[in-house]
Amino acid sequence: KLELCSYSGLKVYPGHGKRVVRADGKALHFLNAKCERSMKMRRNPRKVNWTVLYRRKHKKGAIEEASKKRTKRTTKFSRAIAGASMTDIMRMRNQKPEFRKAQRDQAIRAAKEANKSKESEKKVKKQ
């Protein structure tokens, strides 16, 4: 059975390496004496260049395993707004600016006239 080295993370083939059982009962599998001594010297495998943990931490060789994830581009989607259907919105969008300005002016004029008539009614009521 293939084991993984407790220090380097490399494969330990049958008949190779060394198995050490600690006092707490945990079995450690080492590929070679280099791994065993490094573990004994309490070297951090994440800081030792040739270990699997170092390569994983520093993203070495991960490009071959999986290509980078592509983000989906957002697509524009037009929806009807409450109170106006999509056809109404498109009709408004396609109008010429001059036409829109004329409509706005006409609406303003109508509002002003309504205000004037209200004010004149108030004046008539006061008198």
Tab-separated table of N, CA, C and O in Angstrom:
chain	number	residue	atom	x	y	z
A	1	LYS	N	0.848	-1.194	0.000
A	1	LYS	CA	0.000	0.000	0.000
A	1	LYS	C	0.886	1.248	0.000
A	1	LYS	O	1.841	1.328	0.758
A	2	LEU	N	0.517	2.216	-0.843
A	2	LEU	CA	1.269	3.468	-0.891
A	2	LEU	C	0.936	4.317	0.331
A	2	LEU	O	-0.227	4.507	0.669
A	3	GLU	N	1.968	4.819	0.982
A	3	GLU	CA	1.791	5.735	2.113
A	3	GLU	C	2.274	7.110	1.677
A	3	GLU	O	2.987	7.246	0.691
A	4	LEU	N	1.876	8.119	2.422
A	4	LEU	CA	2.393	9.464	2.188
A	4	LEU	C	3.358	9.811	3.306
A	4	LEU	O	3.085	9.536	4.480
A	5	CYS	N	4.462	10.438	2.932
A	5	CYS	CA	5.450	10.859	3.921
A	5	CYS	C	4.823	11.912	4.834
A	5	CYS	O	4.203	12.865	4.345
A	6	SER	N	4.987	11.727	6.137
A	6	SER	CA	4.390	12.646	7.113
A	6	SER	C	5.003	14.037	7.026
A	6	SER	O	4.363	15.017	7.407
A	7	TYR	N	6.230	14.129	6.534
A	7	TYR	CA	6.888	15.438	6.456
A	7	TYR	C	6.787	16.067	5.067
A	7	TYR	O	6.258	17.167	4.913
A	8	SER	N	7.254	15.332	4.055
A	8	SER	CA	7.335	15.934	2.717
A	8	SER	C	6.032	15.821	1.935
A	8	SER	O	5.805	16.593	1.015
A	9	GLY	N	5.198	14.844	2.248
A	9	GLY	CA	3.957	14.654	1.511
A	9	GLY	C	4.144	13.835	0.243
A	9	GLY	O	3.200	13.631	-0.517
A	10	LEU	N	5.367	13.354	-0.012
A	10	LEU	CA	5.649	12.534	-1.185
A	10	LEU	C	5.237	11.086	-0.931
A	10	LEU	O	5.067	10.667	0.226
A	11	LYS	N	5.110	10.287	-2.009
A	11	LYS	CA	4.682	8.889	-1.890
A	11	LYS	C	5.817	8.033	-1.328
A	11	LYS	O	6.974	8.178	-1.713
A	12	VAL	N	5.440	7.120	-0.428
A	12	VAL	CA	6.389	6.149	0.111
A	12	VAL	C	5.947	4.787	-0.391
A	12	VAL	O	4.888	4.283	0.000
A	13	TYR	N	6.748	4.190	-1.281
A	13	TYR	CA	6.389	2.902	-1.879
A	13	TYR	C	6.681	1.762	-0.909
A	13	TYR	O	7.521	1.903	-0.013
A	14	PRO	N	5.982	0.637	-1.076
A	14	PRO	CA	6.203	-0.515	-0.173
A	14	PRO	C	7.674	-0.948	-0.165
A	14	PRO	O	8.324	-1.000	-1.212
A	15	GLY	N	8.174	-1.198	1.050
A	15	GLY	CA	9.572	-1.615	1.196
A	15	GLY	C	10.529	-0.454	1.309
A	15	GLY	O	11.740	-0.647	1.446
A	16	HIS	N	10.029	0.771	1.241
A	16	HIS	CA	10.877	1.957	1.340
A	16	HIS	C	10.507	2.755	2.578
A	16	HIS	O	9.414	2.615	3.122
A	17	GLY	N	11.406	3.615	2.982
A	17	GLY	CA	11.118	4.550	4.072
A	17	GLY	C	11.126	3.907	5.436
A	17	GLY	O	11.565	2.768	5.621
A	18	LYS	N	10.637	4.642	6.388
A	18	LYS	CA	10.665	4.204	7.778
A	18	LYS	C	9.375	4.635	8.466
A	18	LYS	O	8.870	5.726	8.195
A	19	ARG	N	8.846	3.777	9.335
A	19	ARG	CA	7.649	4.107	10.113
A	19	ARG	C	8.074	4.279	11.567
A	19	ARG	O	8.706	3.405	12.148
A	20	VAL	N	7.746	5.423	12.132
A	20	VAL	CA	8.081	5.728	13.519
A	20	VAL	C	6.793	5.906	14.285
A	20	VAL	O	5.891	6.617	13.834
A	21	VAL	N	6.685	5.264	15.451
A	21	VAL	CA	5.494	5.416	16.286
A	21	VAL	C	5.886	6.259	17.488
A	21	VAL	O	6.793	5.911	18.246
A	22	ARG	N	5.201	7.382	17.648
A	22	ARG	CA	5.499	8.296	18.756
A	22	ARG	C	4.922	7.755	20.064
A	22	ARG	O	4.101	6.834	20.056
A	23	ALA	N	5.323	8.391	21.148
A	23	ALA	CA	4.864	7.966	22.473
A	23	ALA	C	3.352	8.123	22.618
A	23	ALA	O	2.708	7.363	23.346
A	24	ASP	N	2.768	9.101	21.903
A	24	ASP	CA	1.313	9.302	21.991
A	24	ASP	C	0.557	8.317	21.097
A	24	ASP	O	-0.669	8.370	21.016
A	25	GLY	N	1.275	7.445	20.370
A	25	GLY	CA	0.619	6.406	19.570
A	25	GLY	C	0.434	6.773	18.106
A	25	GLY	O	-0.058	5.955	17.329
A	26	LYS	N	0.840	7.953	17.707
A	26	LYS	CA	0.668	8.360	16.309
A	26	LYS	C	1.814	7.798	15.470
A	26	LYS	O	2.985	7.984	15.796
A	27	ALA	N	1.449	7.112	14.368
A	27	ALA	CA	2.456	6.531	13.481
A	27	ALA	C	2.819	7.545	12.400
A	27	ALA	O	1.945	8.092	11.735
A	28	LEU	N	4.117	7.780	12.231
A	28	LEU	CA	4.618	8.694	11.213
A	28	LEU	C	5.363	7.893	10.166
A	28	LEU	O	6.159	7.010	10.498
A	29	HIS	N	5.112	8.191	8.899
A	29	HIS	CA	5.786	7.505	7.805
A	29	HIS	C	6.748	8.498	7.166
A	29	HIS	O	6.343	9.597	6.798
A	30	PHE	N	8.020	8.105	7.051
A	30	PHE	CA	9.018	8.985	6.445
A	30	PHE	C	9.578	8.342	5.191
A	30	PHE	O	9.834	7.139	5.148
A	31	LEU	N	9.795	9.163	4.172
A	31	LEU	CA	10.333	8.697	2.897
A	31	LEU	C	11.805	8.318	3.042
A	31	LEU	O	12.246	7.296	2.533
A	32	ASN	N	12.560	9.166	3.744
A	32	ASN	CA	13.998	8.928	3.925
A	32	ASN	C	14.468	9.614	5.209
A	32	ASN	O	13.669	10.254	5.906
A	33	ALA	N	15.773	9.507	5.472
A	33	ALA	CA	16.339	10.071	6.696
A	33	ALA	C	16.266	11.593	6.681
A	33	ALA	O	16.106	12.230	7.726
A	34	LYS	N	16.354	12.169	5.492
A	34	LYS	CA	16.287	13.636	5.355
A	34	LYS	C	14.964	14.151	5.928
A	34	LYS	O	14.934	15.130	6.677
A	35	CYS	N	13.856	13.483	5.576
A	35	CYS	CA	12.530	13.881	6.072
A	35	CYS	C	12.440	13.656	7.580
A	35	CYS	O	11.900	14.489	8.317
A	36	GLU	N	12.971	12.517	8.020
A	36	GLU	CA	12.899	12.173	9.444
A	36	GLU	C	13.668	13.183	10.284
A	36	GLU	O	13.162	13.663	11.304
A	37	ARG	N	14.898	13.538	9.842
A	37	ARG	CA	15.716	14.490	10.591
A	37	ARG	C	15.076	15.870	10.593
A	37	ARG	O	15.081	16.563	11.608
A	38	SER	N	14.501	16.264	9.445
A	38	SER	CA	13.859	17.584	9.363
A	38	SER	C	12.692	17.665	10.337
A	38	SER	O	12.475	18.701	10.983
A	39	MET	N	11.922	16.565	10.443
A	39	MET	CA	10.797	16.519	11.376
A	39	MET	C	11.314	16.589	12.816
A	39	MET	O	10.755	17.308	13.639
A	40	LYS	N	12.402	15.848	13.066
A	40	LYS	CA	12.985	15.809	14.405
A	40	LYS	C	13.520	17.182	14.811
A	40	LYS	O	13.444	17.580	15.968
A	41	MET	N	14.048	17.931	13.814
A	41	MET	CA	14.576	19.274	14.082
A	41	MET	C	13.465	20.317	14.108
A	41	MET	O	13.735	21.511	14.186
A	42	ARG	N	12.252	19.852	13.983
A	42	ARG	CA	11.065	20.693	14.044
A	42	ARG	C	11.042	21.782	12.956
A	42	ARG	O	10.591	22.905	13.182
A	43	ARG	N	11.537	21.430	11.753
A	43	ARG	CA	11.466	22.341	10.622
A	43	ARG	C	10.037	22.349	10.096
A	43	ARG	O	9.411	21.300	9.972
A	44	ASN	N	9.585	23.527	9.768
A	44	ASN	CA	8.218	23.644	9.245
A	44	ASN	C	8.208	23.240	7.775
A	44	ASN	O	8.868	23.882	6.957
A	45	PRO	N	7.455	22.179	7.408
A	45	PRO	CA	7.454	21.740	6.008
A	45	PRO	C	6.884	22.784	5.044
A	45	PRO	O	7.139	22.726	3.848
A	46	ARG	N	6.134	23.757	5.557
A	46	ARG	CA	5.595	24.826	4.696
A	46	ARG	C	6.676	25.826	4.288
A	46	ARG	O	6.479	26.615	3.394
A	47	LYS	N	7.825	25.780	4.994
A	47	LYS	CA	8.913	26.699	4.681
A	47	LYS	C	10.092	26.019	3.982
A	47	LYS	O	11.064	26.667	3.633
A	48	VAL	N	9.983	24.699	3.782
A	48	VAL	CA	11.046	23.946	3.117
A	48	VAL	C	10.648	23.748	1.659
A	48	VAL	O	9.623	23.123	1.364
A	49	ASN	N	11.481	24.262	0.740
A	49	ASN	CA	11.118	24.378	-0.674
A	49	ASN	C	10.681	23.085	-1.356
A	49	ASN	O	9.843	23.121	-2.241
A	50	TRP	N	11.235	21.933	-1.005
A	50	TRP	CA	10.993	20.723	-1.768
A	50	TRP	C	9.795	19.911	-1.270
A	50	TRP	O	9.477	18.860	-1.839
A	51	THR	N	9.082	20.379	-0.260
A	51	THR	CA	7.931	19.617	0.262
A	51	THR	C	6.660	19.961	-0.508
A	51	THR	O	6.550	21.020	-1.117
A	52	VAL	N	5.707	19.039	-0.431
A	52	VAL	CA	4.418	19.235	-1.106
A	52	VAL	C	3.651	20.392	-0.458
A	52	VAL	O	3.012	21.192	-1.151
A	53	LEU	N	3.731	20.504	0.869
A	53	LEU	CA	3.031	21.578	1.582
A	53	LEU	C	3.527	22.958	1.138
A	53	LEU	O	2.730	23.877	0.966
A	54	TYR	N	4.841	23.093	0.927
A	54	TYR	CA	5.406	24.363	0.446
A	54	TYR	C	4.857	24.688	-0.937
A	54	TYR	O	4.436	25.805	-1.214
A	55	ARG	N	4.868	23.679	-1.811
A	55	ARG	CA	4.419	23.885	-3.191
A	55	ARG	C	2.942	24.263	-3.225
A	55	ARG	O	2.519	25.096	-4.012
A	56	ARG	N	2.145	23.656	-2.352
A	56	ARG	CA	0.721	23.981	-2.276
A	56	ARG	C	0.513	25.401	-1.761
A	56	ARG	O	-0.307	26.144	-2.290
A	57	LYS	N	1.259	25.758	-0.719
A	57	LYS	CA	1.120	27.082	-0.113
A	57	LYS	C	1.500	28.186	-1.094
A	57	LYS	O	0.839	29.224	-1.156
A	58	HIS	N	2.557	27.950	-1.890
A	58	HIS	CA	3.047	28.966	-2.819
A	58	HIS	C	2.517	28.788	-4.238
A	58	HIS	O	3.023	29.388	-5.173
A	59	LYS	N	1.495	27.952	-4.393
A	59	LYS	CA	0.789	27.741	-5.672
A	59	LYS	C	1.741	27.364	-6.804
A	59	LYS	O	1.690	27.919	-7.894
A	60	LYS	N	2.610	26.387	-6.534
A	60	LYS	CA	3.548	25.911	-7.545
A	60	LYS	C	2.957	24.690	-8.238
A	60	LYS	O	2.472	23.774	-7.583
A	61	GLY	N	2.984	24.689	-9.553
A	61	GLY	CA	2.555	23.520	-10.318
A	61	GLY	C	1.060	23.248	-10.289
A	61	GLY	O	0.628	22.187	-10.710
A	62	ALA	N	0.264	24.185	-9.789
A	62	ALA	CA	-1.188	23.986	-9.728
A	62	ALA	C	-1.842	24.276	-11.068
A	62	ALA	O	-2.961	23.853	-11.314
A	63	ILE	N	-1.123	24.951	-11.966
A	63	ILE	CA	-1.670	25.339	-13.270
A	63	ILE	C	-1.933	24.103	-14.135
A	63	ILE	O	-2.933	24.021	-14.826
A	64	GLU	N	-1.027	23.101	-14.044
A	64	GLU	CA	-1.200	21.878	-14.825
A	64	GLU	C	-2.432	21.103	-14.363
A	64	GLU	O	-3.132	20.492	-15.158
A	65	GLU	N	-2.681	21.115	-13.047
A	65	GLU	CA	-3.792	20.338	-12.491
A	65	GLU	C	-5.148	20.886	-12.921
A	65	GLU	O	-6.003	20.139	-13.375
A	66	ALA	N	-5.339	22.152	-12.761
A	66	ALA	CA	-6.643	22.751	-13.100
A	66	ALA	C	-6.420	24.129	-13.692
A	66	ALA	O	-5.627	24.919	-13.170
A	67	SER	N	-7.118	24.418	-14.778
A	67	SER	CA	-6.998	25.742	-15.370
A	67	SER	C	-7.741	26.750	-14.507
A	67	SER	O	-8.646	26.382	-13.756
A	68	LYS	N	-7.380	28.015	-14.646
A	68	LYS	CA	-8.009	29.058	-13.822
A	68	LYS	C	-9.487	29.163	-14.137
A	68	LYS	O	-9.906	29.038	-15.284
A	69	LYS	N	-10.263	29.409	-13.096
A	69	LYS	CA	-11.709	29.535	-13.266
A	69	LYS	C	-12.033	30.844	-13.971
A	69	LYS	O	-11.496	31.897	-13.623
A	70	ARG	N	-12.913	30.767	-14.930
A	70	ARG	CA	-13.331	31.970	-15.640
A	70	ARG	C	-14.599	32.508	-14.997
A	70	ARG	O	-15.517	31.745	-14.705
A	71	THR	N	-14.618	33.822	-14.826
A	71	THR	CA	-15.818	34.435	-14.258
A	71	THR	C	-16.807	34.711	-15.378
A	71	THR	O	-16.412	35.081	-16.483
A	72	LYS	N	-18.069	34.507	-15.079
A	72	LYS	CA	-19.102	34.758	-16.078
A	72	LYS	C	-19.312	36.254	-16.227
A	72	LYS	O	-19.395	36.977	-15.234
A	73	ARG	N	-19.377	36.690	-17.470
A	73	ARG	CA	-19.646	38.105	-17.710
A	73	ARG	C	-21.129	38.357	-17.525
A	73	ARG	O	-21.961	37.548	-17.937
A	74	THR	N	-21.450	39.478	-16.908
A	74	THR	CA	-22.850	39.809	-16.694
A	74	THR	C	-23.470	40.252	-18.012
A	74	THR	O	-22.863	41.013	-18.767
A	75	THR	N	-24.654	39.752	-18.268
A	75	THR	CA	-25.336	40.113	-19.510
A	75	THR	C	-26.399	41.148	-19.206
A	75	THR	O	-27.070	41.075	-18.175
A	76	LYS	N	-26.523	42.107	-20.123
A	76	LYS	CA	-27.541	43.142	-19.933
A	76	LYS	C	-28.900	42.543	-20.229
A	76	LYS	O	-29.081	41.827	-21.216
A	77	PHE	N	-29.835	42.833	-19.362
A	77	PHE	CA	-31.167	42.299	-19.524
A	77	PHE	C	-32.152	43.419	-19.233
A	77	PHE	O	-32.091	44.047	-18.179
A	78	SER	N	-33.018	43.719	-20.198
A	78	SER	CA	-33.958	44.817	-19.990
A	78	SER	C	-35.331	44.260	-19.634
A	78	SER	O	-35.824	43.339	-20.284
A	79	ARG	N	-35.894	44.804	-18.576
A	79	ARG	CA	-37.201	44.364	-18.094
A	79	ARG	C	-38.127	45.549	-18.011
A	79	ARG	O	-37.687	46.687	-17.883
A	80	ALA	N	-39.413	45.264	-18.038
A	80	ALA	CA	-40.404	46.330	-17.916
A	80	ALA	C	-40.394	46.865	-16.488
A	80	ALA	O	-40.201	46.122	-15.534
A	81	ILE	N	-40.605	48.162	-16.353
A	81	ILE	CA	-40.671	48.800	-15.038
A	81	ILE	C	-42.141	48.853	-14.647
A	81	ILE	O	-43.017	48.952	-15.513
A	82	ALA	N	-42.392	48.806	-13.351
A	82	ALA	CA	-43.773	48.830	-12.866
A	82	ALA	C	-44.514	50.038	-13.432
A	82	ALA	O	-44.042	51.166	-13.329
A	83	GLY	N	-45.635	49.807	-14.047
A	83	GLY	CA	-46.442	50.894	-14.600
A	83	GLY	C	-46.137	51.186	-16.061
A	83	GLY	O	-46.849	51.948	-16.691
A	84	ALA	N	-45.075	50.605	-16.615
A	84	ALA	CA	-44.744	50.827	-18.027
A	84	ALA	C	-44.282	49.507	-18.638
A	84	ALA	O	-43.415	48.847	-18.090
A	85	SER	N	-44.878	49.158	-19.752
A	85	SER	CA	-44.484	47.912	-20.408
A	85	SER	C	-43.191	48.129	-21.189
A	85	SER	O	-42.745	49.261	-21.388
A	86	MET	N	-42.600	47.048	-21.655
A	86	MET	CA	-41.338	47.130	-22.391
A	86	MET	C	-41.496	47.931	-23.685
A	86	MET	O	-40.599	48.692	-24.068
A	87	THR	N	-42.660	47.785	-24.338
A	87	THR	CA	-42.895	48.524	-25.589
A	87	THR	C	-42.925	50.029	-25.343
A	87	THR	O	-42.388	50.813	-26.126
A	88	ASP	N	-43.559	50.439	-24.233
A	88	ASP	CA	-43.606	51.867	-23.872
A	88	ASP	C	-42.198	52.412	-23.638
A	88	ASP	O	-41.856	53.510	-24.092
A	89	ILE	N	-41.399	51.633	-22.936
A	89	ILE	CA	-40.030	52.070	-22.619
A	89	ILE	C	-39.220	52.213	-23.898
A	89	ILE	O	-38.506	53.205	-24.087
A	90	MET	N	-39.342	51.235	-24.797
A	90	MET	CA	-38.609	51.294	-26.068
A	90	MET	C	-39.063	52.480	-26.924
A	90	MET	O	-38.260	53.144	-27.574
A	91	ARG	N	-40.382	52.770	-26.889
A	91	ARG	CA	-40.922	53.895	-27.640
A	91	ARG	C	-40.318	55.206	-27.121
A	91	ARG	O	-39.907	56.071	-27.892
A	92	MET	N	-40.256	55.343	-25.782
A	92	MET	CA	-39.679	56.543	-25.167
A	92	MET	C	-38.194	56.670	-25.506
A	92	MET	O	-37.695	57.772	-25.760
A	93	ARG	N	-37.480	55.548	-25.528
A	93	ARG	CA	-36.053	55.563	-25.792
A	93	ARG	C	-35.756	56.009	-27.225
A	93	ARG	O	-34.769	56.691	-27.480
A	94	ASN	N	-36.626	55.619	-28.153
A	94	ASN	CA	-36.402	55.930	-29.562
A	94	ASN	C	-36.866	57.339	-29.971
A	94	ASN	O	-36.679	57.737	-31.111
A	95	GLN	N	-37.469	58.073	-29.038
A	95	GLN	CA	-37.930	59.427	-29.358
A	95	GLN	C	-36.748	60.373	-29.561
A	95	GLN	O	-35.696	60.214	-28.961
A	96	LYS	N	-36.968	61.385	-30.397
A	96	LYS	CA	-35.948	62.400	-30.640
A	96	LYS	C	-35.910	63.370	-29.450
A	96	LYS	O	-36.935	63.630	-28.816
A	97	PRO	N	-34.734	63.913	-29.114
A	97	PRO	CA	-34.626	64.839	-27.986
A	97	PRO	C	-35.504	66.084	-28.147
A	97	PRO	O	-36.059	66.582	-27.163
A	98	GLU	N	-35.651	66.575	-29.400
A	98	GLU	CA	-36.472	67.779	-29.621
A	98	GLU	C	-37.924	67.490	-29.263
A	98	GLU	O	-38.603	68.309	-28.621
A	99	PHE	N	-38.399	66.312	-29.677
A	99	PHE	CA	-39.783	65.913	-29.394
A	99	PHE	C	-39.999	65.810	-27.887
A	99	PHE	O	-41.001	66.284	-27.347
A	100	ARG	N	-39.019	65.218	-27.211
A	100	ARG	CA	-39.116	65.048	-25.755
A	100	ARG	C	-39.129	66.411	-25.057
A	100	ARG	O	-39.888	66.640	-24.118
A	101	LYS	N	-38.301	67.354	-25.544
A	101	LYS	CA	-38.238	68.698	-24.964
A	101	LYS	C	-39.571	69.419	-25.164
A	101	LYS	O	-40.075	70.064	-24.234
A	102	ALA	N	-40.147	69.258	-26.346
A	102	ALA	CA	-41.435	69.894	-26.628
A	102	ALA	C	-42.511	69.336	-25.695
A	102	ALA	O	-43.328	70.099	-25.160
A	103	GLN	N	-42.495	68.025	-25.500
A	103	GLN	CA	-43.470	67.402	-24.589
A	103	GLN	C	-43.304	67.929	-23.171
A	103	GLN	O	-44.276	68.236	-22.488
A	104	ARG	N	-42.038	68.041	-22.727
A	104	ARG	CA	-41.747	68.530	-21.380
A	104	ARG	C	-42.256	69.958	-21.205
A	104	ARG	O	-42.900	70.287	-20.204
A	105	ASP	N	-41.974	70.816	-22.201
A	105	ASP	CA	-42.421	72.211	-22.150
A	105	ASP	C	-43.938	72.303	-22.073
A	105	ASP	O	-44.488	73.116	-21.314
A	106	GLN	N	-44.586	71.457	-22.869
A	106	GLN	CA	-46.060	71.453	-22.887
A	106	GLN	C	-46.609	71.040	-21.518
A	106	GLN	O	-47.554	71.664	-21.006
A	107	ALA	N	-45.982	70.031	-20.902
A	107	ALA	CA	-46.421	69.561	-19.584
A	107	ALA	C	-46.216	70.651	-18.539
A	107	ALA	O	-47.081	70.874	-17.671
A	108	ILE	N	-45.093	71.374	-18.630
A	108	ILE	CA	-44.807	72.461	-17.688
A	108	ILE	C	-45.841	73.576	-17.846
A	108	ILE	O	-46.363	74.102	-16.853
A	109	ARG	N	-46.135	73.919	-19.110
A	109	ARG	CA	-47.123	74.963	-19.385
A	109	ARG	C	-48.489	74.586	-18.788
A	109	ARG	O	-49.143	75.414	-18.147
A	110	ALA	N	-48.882	73.321	-18.983
A	110	ALA	CA	-50.172	72.855	-18.464
A	110	ALA	C	-50.199	72.931	-16.932
A	110	ALA	O	-51.209	73.356	-16.339
A	111	ALA	N	-49.092	72.556	-16.285
A	111	ALA	CA	-49.005	72.601	-14.827
A	111	ALA	C	-49.087	74.038	-14.334
A	111	ALA	O	-49.776	74.325	-13.329
A	112	LYS	N	-48.413	74.963	-15.024
A	112	LYS	CA	-48.449	76.373	-14.632
A	112	LYS	C	-49.855	76.948	-14.756
A	112	LYS	O	-50.309	77.691	-13.877
A	113	GLU	N	-50.528	76.577	-15.838
A	113	GLU	CA	-51.900	77.049	-16.034
A	113	GLU	C	-52.820	76.516	-14.938
A	113	GLU	O	-53.684	77.251	-14.429
A	114	ALA	N	-52.634	75.281	-14.558
A	114	ALA	CA	-53.444	74.683	-13.487
A	114	ALA	C	-53.204	75.435	-12.178
A	114	ALA	O	-54.155	75.730	-11.439
A	115	ASN	N	-51.929	75.753	-11.896
A	115	ASN	CA	-51.601	76.511	-10.680
A	115	ASN	C	-52.243	77.896	-10.704
A	115	ASN	O	-52.775	78.361	-9.693
A	116	LYS	N	-52.187	78.562	-11.871
A	116	LYS	CA	-52.779	79.902	-12.003
A	116	LYS	C	-54.278	79.859	-11.738
A	116	LYS	O	-54.824	80.713	-11.036
A	117	SER	N	-54.935	78.838	-12.318
A	117	SER	CA	-56.393	78.737	-12.136
A	117	SER	C	-56.727	78.477	-10.664
A	117	SER	O	-57.693	79.027	-10.125
A	118	LYS	N	-55.900	77.675	-9.973
A	118	LYS	CA	-56.114	77.405	-8.546
A	118	LYS	C	-55.957	78.691	-7.736
A	118	LYS	O	-56.752	78.986	-6.849
A	119	GLU	N	-54.896	79.448	-8.054
A	119	GLU	CA	-54.651	80.694	-7.334
A	119	GLU	C	-55.765	81.705	-7.566
A	119	GLU	O	-56.203	82.393	-6.639
A	120	SER	N	-56.233	81.774	-8.806
A	120	SER	CA	-57.322	82.715	-9.100
A	120	SER	C	-58.599	82.299	-8.357
A	120	SER	O	-59.356	83.158	-7.889
A	121	GLU	N	-58.824	80.991	-8.244
A	121	GLU	CA	-59.995	80.532	-7.492
A	121	GLU	C	-59.881	80.908	-6.019
A	121	GLU	O	-60.854	81.310	-5.389
A	122	LYS	N	-58.651	80.777	-5.464
A	122	LYS	CA	-58.423	81.152	-4.068
A	122	LYS	C	-58.687	82.635	-3.837
A	122	LYS	O	-59.293	83.029	-2.845
A	123	LYS	N	-58.212	83.456	-4.800
A	123	LYS	CA	-58.420	84.903	-4.683
A	123	LYS	C	-59.915	85.246	-4.724
A	123	LYS	O	-60.388	86.093	-3.987
A	124	VAL	N	-60.644	84.541	-5.597
A	124	VAL	CA	-62.088	84.772	-5.718
A	124	VAL	C	-62.779	84.381	-4.401
A	124	VAL	O	-63.673	85.106	-3.942
A	125	LYS	N	-62.354	83.280	-3.788
A	125	LYS	CA	-62.964	82.823	-2.531
A	125	LYS	C	-62.667	83.789	-1.401
A	125	LYS	O	-63.506	84.022	-0.537
A	126	LYS	N	-61.440	84.362	-1.375
A	126	LYS	CA	-61.066	85.303	-0.317
A	126	LYS	C	-61.911	86.580	-0.389
A	126	LYS	O	-62.259	87.152	0.630
A	127	GLN	N	-62.245	87.016	-1.590
A	127	GLN	CA	-62.986	88.273	-1.743
A	127	GLN	C	-64.445	88.091	-1.530
A	127	GLN	O	-65.165	87.729	-0.887
